[in-house]
Tab-separated table of C-alpha atoms in Angstrom:
chain	number	residue	atom	x	y	z
A	1	PRO	CA	128.174	-86.388	255.894
A	2	GLY	CA	129.018	-83.091	253.946
A	3	ILE	CA	127.745	-81.243	257.261
A	4	TRP	CA	127.240	-83.473	260.505
A	5	PHE	CA	126.200	-82.274	263.953
A	6	ASP	CA	125.923	-85.073	266.464
A	7	ARG	CA	124.399	-84.510	269.642
A	8	PRO	CA	123.707	-80.920	269.166
A	9	LEU	CA	122.476	-78.999	272.172
A	10	GLY	CA	120.277	-75.941	270.358
A	11	GLU	CA	120.383	-72.963	268.767
A	12	ASN	CA	122.248	-74.652	265.613
A	13	VAL	CA	121.670	-72.898	262.348
A	14	ILE	CA	122.731	-74.274	259.049
A	15	GLU	CA	122.635	-71.829	256.517
A	16	GLY	CA	123.579	-71.466	252.879
A	17	ASN	CA	125.622	-74.361	252.039
A	18	THR	CA	126.065	-76.658	248.832
A	19	CYS	CA	126.648	-80.197	249.415
A	20	ILE	CA	127.203	-82.172	246.272
A	21	GLY	CA	127.737	-85.889	245.885
A	22	ASN	CA	128.222	-86.625	249.588
A	23	LEU	CA	126.964	-89.776	251.371
A	24	LYS	CA	124.646	-87.523	253.388
A	25	GLY	CA	124.092	-84.114	252.645
A	26	ILE	CA	123.141	-82.531	256.121
A	27	PHE	CA	122.650	-84.994	258.872
A	28	TYR	CA	121.444	-83.576	262.146
A	29	GLU	CA	121.626	-86.434	264.762
A	30	ILE	CA	120.168	-86.761	268.449
A	31	GLY	CA	120.267	-83.324	268.670
A	32	GLU	CA	117.435	-81.372	270.888
A	33	PRO	CA	117.220	-77.959	272.681
A	34	VAL	CA	118.388	-76.852	276.150
A	35	THR	CA	115.763	-74.865	278.400
A	36	THR	CA	117.358	-71.999	278.055
A	37	VAL	CA	117.192	-71.834	273.914
A	38	PRO	CA	114.185	-71.696	271.700
A	39	PHE	CA	115.015	-74.554	269.003
A	40	GLY	CA	117.084	-76.889	268.570
A	41	ALA	CA	118.059	-76.221	264.949
A	42	VAL	CA	117.190	-74.346	261.705
A	43	ILE	CA	118.393	-75.965	258.411
A	44	CYS	CA	117.245	-73.356	255.585
A	45	ASN	CA	118.683	-72.020	252.200
A	46	ASN	CA	120.731	-74.748	251.263
A	47	LEU	CA	121.347	-76.639	247.974
A	48	VAL	CA	121.987	-80.406	248.223
A	49	ILE	CA	122.536	-82.398	245.233
A	50	GLY	CA	123.283	-86.233	244.703
A	51	SER	CA	123.820	-87.682	248.254
A	52	ARG	CA	123.912	-91.431	248.160
A	53	GLN	CA	121.634	-91.668	251.105
A	54	GLN	CA	119.811	-89.263	252.647
A	55	GLY	CA	119.666	-85.227	251.379
A	56	ILE	CA	118.802	-83.766	254.358
A	57	TYR	CA	118.307	-86.097	257.346
A	58	VAL	CA	117.024	-85.173	260.952
A	59	ALA	CA	117.704	-88.266	262.978
A	60	ALA	CA	116.438	-88.922	266.496
A	61	SER	CA	116.083	-85.158	267.255
A	62	SER	CA	113.591	-82.234	268.320
A	63	ASP	CA	112.781	-78.378	267.278
A	64	VAL	CA	114.230	-78.587	263.813
A	65	THR	CA	113.052	-76.403	261.307
A	66	VAL	CA	113.849	-77.608	257.702
A	67	GLN	CA	112.962	-74.461	255.672
A	68	ASN	CA	113.768	-72.893	251.733
A	69	ASN	CA	116.137	-75.605	250.905
A	70	THR	CA	116.667	-77.149	247.689
A	71	VAL	CA	117.106	-81.217	247.362
A	72	VAL	CA	117.825	-82.652	244.054
A	73	ASN	CA	118.427	-86.326	243.122
A	74	CYS	CA	119.642	-87.777	246.882
A	75	TRP	CA	118.800	-91.414	247.168
A	76	ALA	CA	115.792	-89.929	249.624
A	77	GLY	CA	115.349	-86.213	249.765
A	78	ILE	CA	114.696	-85.241	253.276
A	79	VAL	CA	114.282	-87.707	256.250
A	80	LEU	CA	113.011	-87.713	259.810
A	81	HIS	CA	113.791	-90.881	261.271
A	82	GLY	CA	116.382	-92.256	262.812
A	83	MET	CA	114.357	-93.848	265.394
A	84	PRO	CA	113.994	-95.756	267.644
A	85	ARG	CA	116.601	-94.600	269.875
A	86	THR	CA	116.260	-95.325	273.972
A	87	PHE	CA	117.241	-91.373	275.480
A	88	TYR	CA	116.088	-89.406	272.006
A	89	SER	CA	112.935	-88.005	270.666
A	90	LEU	CA	111.596	-86.954	266.838
A	91	LYS	CA	109.394	-84.012	268.339
A	92	ASN	CA	108.225	-81.019	267.215
A	93	ASN	CA	109.920	-80.573	263.949
A	94	THR	CA	108.708	-78.568	260.874
A	95	VAL	CA	109.545	-79.283	257.001
A	96	LYS	CA	107.980	-76.349	255.337
A	97	ASN	CA	108.827	-74.631	251.958
A	98	ASN	CA	111.761	-77.060	250.308
A	99	ILE	CA	112.017	-78.038	246.888
A	100	ILE	CA	112.477	-81.752	246.430
A	101	HIS	CA	113.397	-84.030	243.776
A	102	GLY	CA	114.083	-87.291	245.636
A	103	GLY	CA	116.090	-90.428	244.224
A	104	SER	CA	115.493	-94.171	244.172
A	105	VAL	CA	113.996	-94.266	247.771
A	106	GLY	CA	111.644	-91.312	247.590
A	107	ASP	CA	111.340	-87.743	248.335
A	108	LEU	CA	110.629	-87.489	251.964
A	109	ILE	CA	110.192	-90.287	254.738
A	110	LEU	CA	108.400	-89.393	258.224
A	111	TYR	CA	108.725	-91.730	261.258
A	112	LYS	CA	105.230	-91.882	262.964
A	113	GLY	CA	105.896	-94.255	265.810
A	114	ASP	CA	107.256	-94.262	269.620
A	115	LYS	CA	108.511	-91.179	270.897
A	116	THR	CA	107.271	-88.983	268.279
A	117	GLY	CA	104.920	-86.281	267.858
A	118	ASN	CA	104.015	-82.614	266.293
A	119	ASN	CA	106.155	-82.989	263.312
A	120	GLN	CA	104.550	-80.765	261.119
A	121	ILE	CA	105.173	-81.181	256.951
A	122	ASP	CA	103.518	-78.771	254.572
A	123	ASP	CA	103.939	-76.091	251.835
A	124	ASN	CA	106.621	-78.235	250.248
A	125	PHE	CA	107.222	-78.750	246.484
A	126	TYR	CA	107.524	-82.098	244.855
A	127	VAL	CA	109.618	-82.277	241.602
A	128	THR	CA	107.438	-84.249	239.213
A	129	GLY	CA	107.134	-84.642	235.346
A	130	VAL	CA	110.740	-83.142	234.985
A	131	SER	CA	114.482	-84.878	235.433
A	132	ALA	CA	117.568	-83.666	237.320
A	133	GLU	CA	120.893	-84.230	236.495
A	134	GLY	CA	121.094	-88.348	236.069
A	135	SER	CA	117.838	-88.853	237.221
A	136	THR	CA	114.620	-89.704	235.125
A	137	ALA	CA	111.274	-87.673	235.253
A	138	ARG	CA	108.788	-89.098	237.526
A	139	SER	CA	104.843	-88.409	237.333
A	140	THR	CA	104.257	-88.871	241.195
A	141	ILE	CA	105.508	-87.919	244.456
A	142	ARG	CA	106.708	-90.318	246.811
A	143	VAL	CA	106.363	-89.919	250.364
A	144	GLY	CA	106.904	-92.991	253.299
A	145	VAL	CA	104.835	-92.356	256.357
A	146	VAL	CA	106.400	-95.307	258.450
A	147	THR	CA	106.697	-96.921	261.683
A	148	GLY	CA	109.464	-99.033	261.336
A	149	ASN	CA	112.890	-99.435	260.497
A	150	GLY	CA	112.089	-99.181	256.644
A	151	TYR	CA	111.427	-96.263	253.967
A	152	ASN	CA	108.378	-97.845	252.496
A	153	ILE	CA	106.971	-95.297	250.076
A	154	ASN	CA	103.073	-95.408	250.677
A	155	TYR	CA	101.446	-91.995	249.516
A	156	ARG	CA	101.991	-91.218	245.654
A	157	ASP	CA	99.742	-88.312	245.642
A	158	LEU	CA	99.295	-85.065	248.020
A	159	ASN	CA	95.636	-85.535	248.664
A	160	SER	CA	96.177	-88.977	250.129
A	161	LEU	CA	99.025	-87.490	252.482
A	162	ALA	CA	96.701	-84.496	253.213
A	163	ASN	CA	93.632	-86.511	254.195
A	164	SER	CA	95.482	-89.574	256.108
A	165	GLU	CA	98.119	-88.173	257.884
A	166	GLY	CA	97.063	-84.270	258.105
A	167	LEU	CA	100.232	-83.468	256.170
A	168	GLU	CA	101.122	-81.611	253.130
A	169	GLN	CA	97.679	-79.809	253.531
A	170	ASN	CA	99.515	-77.031	250.835
A	171	GLY	CA	101.941	-79.017	249.225
A	172	GLN	CA	102.320	-78.717	245.261
A	173	HIS	CA	104.243	-80.504	242.561
A	174	GLY	CA	105.357	-80.193	239.113
A	175	ASP	CA	107.867	-78.808	237.342
A	176	PRO	CA	109.633	-75.959	238.892
A	177	ILE	CA	111.221	-74.481	235.671
A	178	TRP	CA	115.145	-75.034	237.055
A	179	GLU	CA	117.719	-72.784	235.105
A	180	GLY	CA	121.389	-73.831	235.652
A	181	MET	CA	120.743	-77.369	236.185
A	182	GLN	CA	124.478	-78.098	234.532
A	183	THR	CA	126.355	-75.818	236.554
A	184	TYR	CA	124.481	-76.607	239.909
A	185	LEU	CA	122.756	-73.577	240.453
A	186	TYR	CA	118.955	-74.923	240.252
A	187	LEU	CA	117.583	-71.620	240.011
A	188	LEU	CA	113.710	-70.958	239.489
A	189	GLY	CA	112.817	-70.012	235.555
A	190	ALA	CA	109.938	-67.300	235.175
A	191	GLY	CA	106.450	-68.511	236.105
A	192	SER	CA	108.158	-71.040	238.077
A	193	ALA	CA	105.009	-72.496	240.263
A	194	ALA	CA	107.726	-73.454	242.894
A	195	GLU	CA	108.097	-69.791	243.406
A	196	GLY	CA	108.284	-69.102	247.330
A	197	ASN	CA	109.748	-72.314	248.147
C-alpha cells in the first residue's frame, strides 16, 4: 500500500498525499477512536491514481471521514468494507466531497451488514463521460451496497441509490474537466461541475 494504518487509535490525519500505482492507495484498517478523542481518522485532500486494488480503503474501522480526495482509475475507487471482523465494526464513517473515477470493479463499495451503522455517503462527484489515463469512458456510476464479501455493483444511477439506500442525496456525476492528467495533476478546469469537491 501507499499508506497503511493498521489498528490505529484515533486522531489520525492523512492529508495532502499523492499515491500512484500502489497495490492499495490509502489503507486504514481496524481503527477506532479511544474514548478521549473525537475521531478515528480524517483522510482528506489526497490524490490516489491507479491502485491495483482499492484506491481508499476503510476496512472494519469507525469514525473515519474521507473528504475532498481525488481517486482516479483504481480497481475500486473508495471502499468501506473489510467485514465481517469479530472484534471490529464499520460505523460512523463519512464519505463526502470526493471526486471518484473507479476502475474495473467500481467507483464506491459500502458494506451494509452486521456491526455496521450510520455510514454517510453524500456530495461526491462520480466521473462519467470521460476517460482517465489508461481507462475508458463510462456512461454510468457504479456503486455497490453489499452484505457479503463480494464487490457487486447494484446501483448505476444516483436517483436509485438515493431512493433505495438514502445515500448520495446530493451526489453528482459528469465530466470534471480535468487539466494536467498527463502530469498527474488532475486539476479542475473552468466551469467544472466538480468544483468544491
